[in-house]
PDB file of C-alpha atoms in Angstrom:
ATOM      1  CA  MET A   1     -64.897   0.205  44.643  1.00  0.00           C
ATOM      2  CA  GLN A   2     -64.085   3.754  43.660  1.00  0.00           C
ATOM      3  CA  PRO A   3     -67.086   6.060  43.242  1.00  0.00           C
ATOM      4  CA  ALA A   4     -67.569   7.526  39.802  1.00  0.00           C
ATOM      5  CA  PRO A   5     -66.188  11.029  39.345  1.00  0.00           C
ATOM      6  CA  ALA A   6     -68.807  13.681  40.043  1.00  0.00           C
ATOM      7  CA  SER A   7     -70.246  15.091  36.831  1.00  0.00           C
ATOM      8  CA  LEU A   8     -73.406  16.835  35.720  1.00  0.00           C
ATOM      9  CA  SER A   9     -76.068  14.703  34.077  1.00  0.00           C
ATOM     10  CA  ARG A  10     -76.916  15.246  30.428  1.00  0.00           C
ATOM     11  CA  THR A  11     -80.402  16.513  31.266  1.00  0.00           C
ATOM     12  CA  THR A  12     -79.024  19.022  33.739  1.00  0.00           C
ATOM     13  CA  VAL A  13     -76.461  20.239  31.226  1.00  0.00           C
ATOM     14  CA  ARG A  14     -79.055  20.626  28.469  1.00  0.00           C
ATOM     15  CA  VAL A  15     -81.541  22.505  30.658  1.00  0.00           C
ATOM     16  CA  GLY A  16     -78.735  24.614  32.079  1.00  0.00           C
ATOM     17  CA  LEU A  17     -77.535  25.557  28.593  1.00  0.00           C
ATOM     18  CA  PHE A  18     -81.081  26.398  27.561  1.00  0.00           C
ATOM     19  CA  VAL A  19     -81.559  28.670  30.572  1.00  0.00           C
ATOM     20  CA  LEU A  20     -78.184  30.283  29.978  1.00  0.00           C
ATOM     21  CA  GLY A  21     -79.144  30.901  26.351  1.00  0.00           C
ATOM     22  CA  VAL A  22     -82.407  32.519  27.419  1.00  0.00           C
ATOM     23  CA  VAL A  23     -80.595  34.739  29.923  1.00  0.00           C
ATOM     24  CA  ILE A  24     -78.060  35.799  27.290  1.00  0.00           C
ATOM     25  CA  VAL A  25     -80.783  36.572  24.737  1.00  0.00           C
ATOM     26  CA  LEU A  26     -82.754  38.610  27.248  1.00  0.00           C
ATOM     27  CA  SER A  27     -79.641  40.442  28.403  1.00  0.00           C
ATOM     28  CA  VAL A  28     -78.604  41.311  24.852  1.00  0.00           C
ATOM     29  CA  ALA A  29     -82.129  42.413  24.032  1.00  0.00           C
ATOM     30  CA  GLU A  30     -82.276  44.619  27.097  1.00  0.00           C
ATOM     31  CA  LEU A  31     -78.952  46.254  26.218  1.00  0.00           C
ATOM     32  CA  THR A  32     -79.571  46.744  22.506  1.00  0.00           C
ATOM     33  CA  SER A  33     -83.315  46.993  21.929  1.00  0.00           C
ATOM     34  CA  GLN A  34     -85.221  50.092  22.988  1.00  0.00           C
ATOM     35  CA  ARG A  35     -88.471  48.402  21.949  1.00  0.00           C
ATOM     36  CA  PHE A  36     -87.758  45.493  24.338  1.00  0.00           C
ATOM     37  CA  ASN A  37     -86.955  47.931  27.159  1.00  0.00           C
ATOM     38  CA  ALA A  38     -90.192  49.772  26.489  1.00  0.00           C
ATOM     39  CA  PHE A  39     -92.077  46.476  26.495  1.00  0.00           C
ATOM     40  CA  THR A  40     -90.644  45.397  29.849  1.00  0.00           C
ATOM     41  CA  ARG A  41     -91.409  48.795  31.354  1.00  0.00           C
ATOM     42  CA  ASP A  42     -94.988  48.693  30.121  1.00  0.00           C
ATOM     43  CA  HIS A  43     -95.446  45.030  31.136  1.00  0.00           C
ATOM     44  CA  SER A  44     -93.613  44.774  34.433  1.00  0.00           C
ATOM     45  CA  LEU A  45     -95.678  41.752  35.492  1.00  0.00           C
ATOM     46  CA  ILE A  46     -94.479  39.741  32.484  1.00  0.00           C
ATOM     47  CA  SER A  47     -90.904  40.826  33.166  1.00  0.00           C
ATOM     48  CA  THR A  48     -91.274  39.633  36.754  1.00  0.00           C
ATOM     49  CA  PHE A  49     -92.633  36.268  35.575  1.00  0.00           C
ATOM     50  CA  ILE A  50     -89.688  35.817  33.225  1.00  0.00           C
ATOM     51  CA  THR A  51     -87.187  36.616  35.971  1.00  0.00           C
ATOM     52  CA  GLU A  52     -88.850  34.298  38.474  1.00  0.00           C
ATOM     53  CA  ALA A  53     -89.093  31.519  35.903  1.00  0.00           C
ATOM     54  CA  VAL A  54     -85.364  31.714  35.247  1.00  0.00           C
ATOM     55  CA  LEU A  55     -84.666  31.653  38.990  1.00  0.00           C
ATOM     56  CA  LEU A  56     -86.993  28.694  39.556  1.00  0.00           C
ATOM     57  CA  VAL A  57     -85.355  26.706  36.796  1.00  0.00           C
ATOM     58  CA  GLY A  58     -81.937  27.462  38.267  1.00  0.00           C
ATOM     59  CA  VAL A  59     -83.070  26.335  41.730  1.00  0.00           C
ATOM     60  CA  TYR A  60     -84.574  23.174  40.219  1.00  0.00           C
ATOM     61  CA  LEU A  61     -81.282  22.349  38.503  1.00  0.00           C
ATOM     62  CA  VAL A  62     -79.340  22.755  41.737  1.00  0.00           C
ATOM     63  CA  ILE A  63     -81.748  20.615  43.769  1.00  0.00           C
ATOM     64  CA  ASP A  64     -81.943  17.959  41.062  1.00  0.00           C
ATOM     65  CA  GLU A  65     -78.169  17.739  40.848  1.00  0.00           C
ATOM     66  CA  ILE A  66     -77.864  17.376  44.635  1.00  0.00           C
ATOM     67  CA  ILE A  67     -80.434  14.560  44.633  1.00  0.00           C
ATOM     68  CA  GLN A  68     -78.741  12.767  41.752  1.00  0.00           C
ATOM     69  CA  ARG A  69     -75.334  12.936  43.423  1.00  0.00           C
ATOM     70  CA  ARG A  70     -76.752  11.548  46.650  1.00  0.00           C
ATOM     71  CA  GLU A  71     -78.388   8.692  44.738  1.00  0.00           C
ATOM     72  CA  THR A  72     -75.130   8.007  42.910  1.00  0.00           C
ATOM     73  CA  ARG A  73     -73.212   7.939  46.194  1.00  0.00           C
ATOM     74  CA  ARG A  74     -75.791   5.647  47.784  1.00  0.00           C
ATOM     75  CA  TRP A  75     -75.699   3.330  44.757  1.00  0.00           C
ATOM     76  CA  SER A  76     -71.903   3.236  44.907  1.00  0.00           C
ATOM     77  CA  ASP A  77     -72.037   2.290  48.594  1.00  0.00           C
ATOM     78  CA  VAL A  78     -74.487  -0.534  47.876  1.00  0.00           C
ATOM     79  CA  MET A  79     -72.315  -1.808  45.021  1.00  0.00           C
ATOM     80  CA  SER A  80     -69.225  -1.745  47.233  1.00  0.00           C
ATOM     81  CA  LEU A  81     -71.031  -3.668  49.970  1.00  0.00           C
ATOM     82  CA  GLY A  82     -72.158  -6.313  47.483  1.00  0.00           C
ATOM     83  CA  ILE A  83     -68.695  -6.691  45.984  1.00  0.00           C
ATOM     84  CA  ARG A  84     -67.147  -7.079  49.452  1.00  0.00           C
ATOM     85  CA  ALA A  85     -69.722  -9.718  50.392  1.00  0.00           C
ATOM     86  CA  LEU A  86     -69.087 -11.683  47.211  1.00  0.00           C
ATOM     87  CA  SER A  87     -65.323 -11.326  47.597  1.00  0.00           C
ATOM     88  CA  SER A  88     -65.491 -12.824  51.077  1.00  0.00           C
ATOM     89  CA  ARG A  89     -67.608 -15.759  49.884  1.00  0.00           C
ATOM     90  CA  ALA A  90     -65.499 -16.367  46.785  1.00  0.00           C
ATOM     91  CA  GLU A  91     -62.368 -16.424  48.928  1.00  0.00           C
ATOM     92  CA  GLY A  92     -63.957 -18.983  51.267  1.00  0.00           C
ATOM     93  CA  ALA A  93     -63.750 -21.942  48.898  1.00  0.00           C
ATOM     94  CA  ALA A  94     -60.229 -21.029  47.788  1.00  0.00           C
ATOM     95  CA  ALA A  95     -59.133 -20.642  51.431  1.00  0.00           C
ATOM     96  CA  ILE A  96     -60.291 -24.186  52.196  1.00  0.00           C
ATOM     97  CA  ILE A  97     -58.144 -25.537  49.378  1.00  0.00           C
ATOM     98  CA  ARG A  98     -55.098 -23.526  50.445  1.00  0.00           C
ATOM     99  CA  ARG A  99     -55.465 -24.632  54.050  1.00  0.00           C
ATOM    100  CA  THR A 100     -55.823 -28.271  53.009  1.00  0.00           C
ATOM    101  CA  VAL A 101     -52.731 -28.038  50.807  1.00  0.00           C
ATOM    102  CA  ASP A 102     -50.834 -26.494  53.721  1.00  0.00           C
ATOM    103  CA  GLU A 103     -51.931 -29.310  56.029  1.00  0.00           C
ATOM    104  CA  LEU A 104     -50.816 -31.916  53.518  1.00  0.00           C
ATOM    105  CA  ALA A 105     -47.448 -30.219  53.103  1.00  0.00           C
ATOM    106  CA  THR A 106     -47.026 -29.983  56.868  1.00  0.00           C
ATOM    107  CA  ARG A 107     -47.487 -33.729  57.194  1.00  0.00           C
ATOM    108  CA  SER A 108     -45.349 -34.516  54.174  1.00  0.00           C
ATOM    109  CA  ASP A 109     -41.937 -36.064  54.701  1.00  0.00           C
ATOM    110  CA  GLN A 110     -40.527 -34.232  51.701  1.00  0.00           C
ATOM    111  CA  PRO A 111     -38.044 -31.605  52.871  1.00  0.00           C
ATOM    112  CA  GLY A 112     -38.880 -28.023  51.980  1.00  0.00           C
ATOM    113  CA  SER A 113     -42.313 -28.934  50.639  1.00  0.00           C
ATOM    114  CA  ARG A 114     -44.270 -26.888  53.152  1.00  0.00           C
ATOM    115  CA  PRO A 115     -45.630 -23.722  51.502  1.00  0.00           C
ATOM    116  CA  GLY A 116     -44.925 -21.713  54.624  1.00  0.00           C
ATOM    117  CA  SER A 117     -41.257 -22.580  54.698  1.00  0.00           C
ATOM    118  CA  ALA A 118     -38.493 -20.013  54.490  1.00  0.00           C
ATOM    119  CA  ASP A 119     -37.738 -20.862  50.862  1.00  0.00           C
ATOM    120  CA  ALA A 120     -41.326 -20.191  49.870  1.00  0.00           C
ATOM    121  CA  SER A 121     -41.466 -16.923  51.780  1.00  0.00           C
ATOM    122  CA  ASP A 122     -38.241 -15.731  50.180  1.00  0.00           C
ATOM    123  CA  SER A 123     -39.536 -16.382  46.686  1.00  0.00           C
ATOM    124  CA  GLY A 124     -42.782 -14.472  47.248  1.00  0.00           C
ATOM    125  CA  SER A 125     -46.356 -15.639  47.520  1.00  0.00           C
ATOM    126  CA  VAL A 126     -47.124 -19.328  47.156  1.00  0.00           C
ATOM    127  CA  ASP A 127     -48.532 -20.473  43.819  1.00  0.00           C
ATOM    128  CA  TYR A 128     -51.244 -22.821  45.057  1.00  0.00           C
ATOM    129  CA  ARG A 129     -52.422 -23.542  41.543  1.00  0.00           C
ATOM    130  CA  GLU A 130     -49.013 -24.976  40.732  1.00  0.00           C
ATOM    131  CA  LEU A 131     -49.042 -26.999  43.942  1.00  0.00           C
ATOM    132  CA  VAL A 132     -52.488 -28.387  43.184  1.00  0.00           C
ATOM    133  CA  SER A 133     -51.477 -29.204  39.610  1.00  0.00           C
ATOM    134  CA  GLY A 134     -48.543 -31.266  40.860  1.00  0.00           C
ATOM    135  CA  ARG A 135     -50.064 -32.821  43.974  1.00  0.00           C
ATOM    136  CA  ALA A 136     -53.792 -33.142  43.336  1.00  0.00           C
ATOM    137  CA  ASP A 137     -53.682 -36.943  43.352  1.00  0.00           C
ATOM    138  CA  GLU A 138     -51.665 -36.996  46.562  1.00  0.00           C
ATOM    139  CA  LEU A 139     -54.060 -34.491  48.125  1.00  0.00           C
ATOM    140  CA  ALA A 140     -57.095 -36.571  47.155  1.00  0.00           C
ATOM    141  CA  ASP A 141     -55.561 -39.803  48.471  1.00  0.00           C
ATOM    142  CA  TRP A 142     -54.630 -38.080  51.735  1.00  0.00           C
ATOM    143  CA  LEU A 143     -58.135 -36.724  52.202  1.00  0.00           C
ATOM    144  CA  ARG A 144     -59.836 -40.011  51.343  1.00  0.00           C
ATOM    145  CA  ALA A 145     -57.514 -42.017  53.578  1.00  0.00           C
ATOM    146  CA  ASP A 146     -59.345 -40.730  56.659  1.00  0.00           C
ATOM    147  CA  ALA A 147     -63.166 -40.709  56.764  1.00  0.00           C
ATOM    148  CA  ALA A 148     -63.347 -37.848  59.270  1.00  0.00           C
ATOM    149  CA  ARG A 149     -60.899 -35.755  57.261  1.00  0.00           C
ATOM    150  CA  ALA A 150     -62.765 -36.447  54.030  1.00  0.00           C
ATOM    151  CA  SER A 151     -66.101 -35.616  55.646  1.00  0.00           C
ATOM    152  CA  SER A 152     -64.765 -32.368  57.115  1.00  0.00           C
ATOM    153  CA  PHE A 153     -63.327 -31.224  53.788  1.00  0.00           C
ATOM    154  CA  ALA A 154     -66.514 -32.087  51.913  1.00  0.00           C
ATOM    155  CA  GLU A 155     -68.800 -30.382  54.427  1.00  0.00           C
ATOM    156  CA  GLU A 156     -66.715 -27.208  54.544  1.00  0.00           C
ATOM    157  CA  THR A 157     -66.495 -27.051  50.771  1.00  0.00           C
ATOM    158  CA  ARG A 158     -70.231 -27.580  50.309  1.00  0.00           C
ATOM    159  CA  ARG A 159     -70.953 -24.965  52.962  1.00  0.00           C
ATOM    160  CA  SER A 160     -68.736 -22.435  51.214  1.00  0.00           C
ATOM    161  CA  ALA A 161     -70.495 -23.186  47.912  1.00  0.00           C
ATOM    162  CA  SER A 162     -73.912 -22.657  49.497  1.00  0.00           C
ATOM    163  CA  ARG A 163     -72.850 -19.372  51.084  1.00  0.00           C
ATOM    164  CA  LEU A 164     -71.456 -18.096  47.809  1.00  0.00           C
ATOM    165  CA  GLU A 165     -74.617 -19.158  46.000  1.00  0.00           C
ATOM    166  CA  GLU A 166     -76.740 -17.300  48.565  1.00  0.00           C
ATOM    167  CA  ALA A 167     -74.591 -14.198  48.122  1.00  0.00           C
ATOM    168  CA  ILE A 168     -74.992 -14.391  44.335  1.00  0.00           C
ATOM    169  CA  ILE A 169     -78.771 -14.660  44.689  1.00  0.00           C
ATOM    170  CA  ARG A 170     -78.848 -11.731  47.103  1.00  0.00           C
ATOM    171  CA  TRP A 171     -76.475  -9.324  45.365  1.00  0.00           C
ATOM    172  CA  GLY A 172     -76.591 -10.507  41.761  1.00  0.00           C
ATOM    173  CA  PRO A 173     -79.752  -8.590  40.734  1.00  0.00           C
ATOM    174  CA  THR A 174     -78.192  -5.376  42.064  1.00  0.00           C
ATOM    175  CA  LEU A 175     -74.665  -5.796  40.734  1.00  0.00           C
ATOM    176  CA  VAL A 176     -75.799  -6.923  37.296  1.00  0.00           C
ATOM    177  CA  GLU A 177     -76.870  -3.309  36.650  1.00  0.00           C
ATOM    178  CA  ASP A 178     -73.184  -2.378  36.499  1.00  0.00           C
ATOM    179  CA  PRO A 179     -71.417  -3.841  33.407  1.00  0.00           C
ATOM    180  CA  GLU A 180     -68.078  -4.366  35.188  1.00  0.00           C
ATOM    181  CA  SER A 181     -69.712  -6.034  38.187  1.00  0.00           C
ATOM    182  CA  ALA A 182     -71.864  -8.181  35.908  1.00  0.00           C
ATOM    183  CA  GLU A 183     -68.706  -9.431  34.201  1.00  0.00           C
ATOM    184  CA  LEU A 184     -67.214 -10.317  37.574  1.00  0.00           C
ATOM    185  CA  LEU A 185     -70.375 -12.179  38.568  1.00  0.00           C
ATOM    186  CA  ASN A 186     -69.855 -14.599  35.688  1.00  0.00           C
ATOM    187  CA  LEU A 187     -66.814 -16.030  37.495  1.00  0.00           C
ATOM    188  CA  LEU A 188     -68.726 -17.055  40.617  1.00  0.00           C
ATOM    189  CA  PRO A 189     -71.189 -19.767  39.500  1.00  0.00           C
ATOM    190  CA  ASP A 190     -68.241 -21.863  38.290  1.00  0.00           C
ATOM    191  CA  ILE A 191     -66.735 -21.633  41.777  1.00  0.00           C
ATOM    192  CA  VAL A 192     -70.004 -22.919  43.249  1.00  0.00           C
ATOM    193  CA  ASP A 193     -70.206 -25.834  40.816  1.00  0.00           C
ATOM    194  CA  SER A 194     -66.522 -26.726  41.183  1.00  0.00           C
ATOM    195  CA  ALA A 195     -66.679 -26.604  44.980  1.00  0.00           C
ATOM    196  CA  ARG A 196     -69.573 -29.048  45.031  1.00  0.00           C
ATOM    197  CA  SER A 197     -67.861 -31.237  42.451  1.00  0.00           C
ATOM    198  CA  ALA A 198     -64.669 -31.365  44.556  1.00  0.00           C
ATOM    199  CA  ALA A 199     -66.683 -32.184  47.680  1.00  0.00           C
ATOM    200  CA  ASP A 200     -68.556 -34.985  45.904  1.00  0.00           C
ATOM    201  CA  ALA A 201     -65.288 -36.424  44.606  1.00  0.00           C
ATOM    202  CA  ILE A 202     -63.959 -36.800  48.157  1.00  0.00           C
ATOM    203  CA  ALA A 203     -67.115 -37.603  50.102  1.00  0.00           C
ATOM    204  CA  PRO A 204     -70.311 -37.550  48.055  1.00  0.00           C
ATOM    205  CA  ALA A 205     -73.506 -36.632  49.846  1.00  0.00           C
ATOM    206  CA  SER A 206     -75.948 -39.493  50.295  1.00  0.00           C
ATOM    207  CA  SER A 207     -78.985 -39.609  48.071  1.00  0.00           C
ATOM    208  CA  LEU A 208     -82.452 -38.615  49.229  1.00  0.00           C
ATOM    209  CA  ASP A 209     -83.801 -40.683  52.083  1.00  0.00           C
ATOM    210  CA  GLY A 210     -87.119 -42.440  52.132  1.00  0.00           C
ATOM    211  CA  ALA A 211     -88.967 -39.317  53.359  1.00  0.00           C
ATOM    212  CA  GLY A 212     -87.722 -37.353  50.412  1.00  0.00           C
ATOM    213  CA  GLN A 213     -85.343 -35.251  52.487  1.00  0.00           C
ATOM    214  CA  LYS A 214     -81.697 -34.906  51.641  1.00  0.00           C
ATOM    215  CA  ASP A 215     -79.443 -36.817  53.988  1.00  0.00           C
ATOM    216  CA  GLU A 216     -76.509 -34.570  54.860  1.00  0.00           C
ATOM    217  CA  THR A 217     -74.260 -37.443  55.906  1.00  0.00           C
ATOM    218  CA  VAL A 218     -71.330 -38.232  53.681  1.00  0.00           C
ATOM    219  CA  ALA A 219     -69.404 -41.379  52.923  1.00  0.00           C
ATOM    220  CA  THR A 220     -66.221 -41.938  50.979  1.00  0.00           C
ATOM    221  CA  THR A 221     -66.570 -43.803  47.710  1.00  0.00           C
ATOM    222  CA  PRO A 222     -64.495 -46.955  47.196  1.00  0.00           C
ATOM    223  CA  GLY A 223     -63.767 -46.282  43.532  1.00  0.00           C
ATOM    224  CA  TRP A 224     -61.358 -43.640  42.285  1.00  0.00           C
ATOM    225  CA  THR A 225     -60.973 -43.598  38.526  1.00  0.00           C
ATOM    226  CA  GLU A 226     -58.621 -41.486  36.457  1.00  0.00           C
ATOM    227  CA  GLY A 227     -61.596 -39.468  35.284  1.00  0.00           C
ATOM    228  CA  GLU A 228     -62.586 -38.718  38.872  1.00  0.00           C
ATOM    229  CA  ARG A 229     -59.024 -37.752  39.746  1.00  0.00           C
ATOM    230  CA  GLN A 230     -58.887 -35.375  36.801  1.00  0.00           C
ATOM    231  CA  LEU A 231     -62.280 -33.908  37.681  1.00  0.00           C
ATOM    232  CA  PHE A 232     -61.151 -33.300  41.267  1.00  0.00           C
ATOM    233  CA  LYS A 233     -57.975 -31.611  40.076  1.00  0.00           C
ATOM    234  CA  ASP A 234     -59.811 -29.477  37.526  1.00  0.00           C
ATOM    235  CA  SER A 235     -62.376 -28.434  40.140  1.00  0.00           C
ATOM    236  CA  LEU A 236     -59.707 -27.266  42.573  1.00  0.00           C
ATOM    237  CA  LEU A 237     -57.855 -25.378  39.858  1.00  0.00           C
ATOM    238  CA  GLU A 238     -61.029 -23.665  38.648  1.00  0.00           C
ATOM    239  CA  ILE A 239     -61.877 -22.532  42.174  1.00  0.00           C
ATOM    240  CA  LEU A 240     -58.417 -21.072  42.693  1.00  0.00           C
ATOM    241  CA  ARG A 241     -58.247 -19.511  39.232  1.00  0.00           C
ATOM    242  CA  ASN A 242     -61.673 -17.865  39.355  1.00  0.00           C
ATOM    243  CA  ALA A 243     -61.281 -16.703  42.952  1.00  0.00           C
ATOM    244  CA  ASP A 244     -57.861 -15.196  42.198  1.00  0.00           C
ATOM    245  CA  GLU A 245     -59.193 -13.474  39.084  1.00  0.00           C
ATOM    246  CA  PHE A 246     -62.247 -12.145  40.917  1.00  0.00           C
ATOM    247  CA  LEU A 247     -60.238 -10.779  43.833  1.00  0.00           C
ATOM    248  CA  GLY A 248     -57.513  -9.465  41.527  1.00  0.00           C
ATOM    249  CA  ARG A 249     -60.008  -7.490  39.466  1.00  0.00           C
ATOM    250  CA  VAL A 250     -61.914  -6.239  42.505  1.00  0.00           C
ATOM    251  CA  SER A 251     -58.828  -4.980  44.371  1.00  0.00           C
ATOM    252  CA  PRO A 252     -57.980  -2.071  42.006  1.00  0.00           C
ATOM    253  CA  ARG A 253     -61.615  -0.932  42.103  1.00  0.00           C
ATOM    254  CA  ALA A 254     -61.667  -1.024  45.893  1.00  0.00           C
ATOM    255  CA  ALA A 255     -58.436   0.962  46.208  1.00  0.00           C
ATOM    256  CA  PRO A 256     -58.862   4.552  47.384  1.00  0.00           C
TER     257      PRO A 256
END
């Protein structure tokens, strides 16, 4: 995130202009008014107080501006740290999807379907959203065909959702003070919800056990309706879309 350009605060500018006006008035009076000169000569103590007051105000303005700039720099550093933490967590869920799509393509018998192939590299970056749109059903069937694979995908996806949620709770109250960061934050809860939805579609977590504690074991569901397929596809697409938008909007701000 780029720090804001250094500029004087409104209060500093107003006080500075007031002091400058006083100095100008006193200077003009001293140059043009014999009565004022006589007054300052007869009341040297008052003249000294006026001079010292102007100097003290000037020193105050300098110190205040230094403190404000340090606070602004510190705030910018905290904001940058929070954005980087959220970026890493937001990328986590999307990275799981991309890696899973790559694994499916690697095992596919279709020639040239692997995203890392030469054709894909020649044409630029892989459009994983397009791949998911076209192969979501195949991806779901491949994941659900193996209990260990389904469990691994679901656990990783839930873990990424929990980490992102923790990052939102930690950094959200700080970043919400900045309008641009607050707008970015709105993209992240949908990633959390969609990640958990995708995990549940493949291997839903078991319900609460008899002791009232959540059982972390997972088991594939026998049914797989069209609605569930569409929900799984939509969840993957929303994760990729929101993560790409978040990272795309953060990158220009993080550039030097």
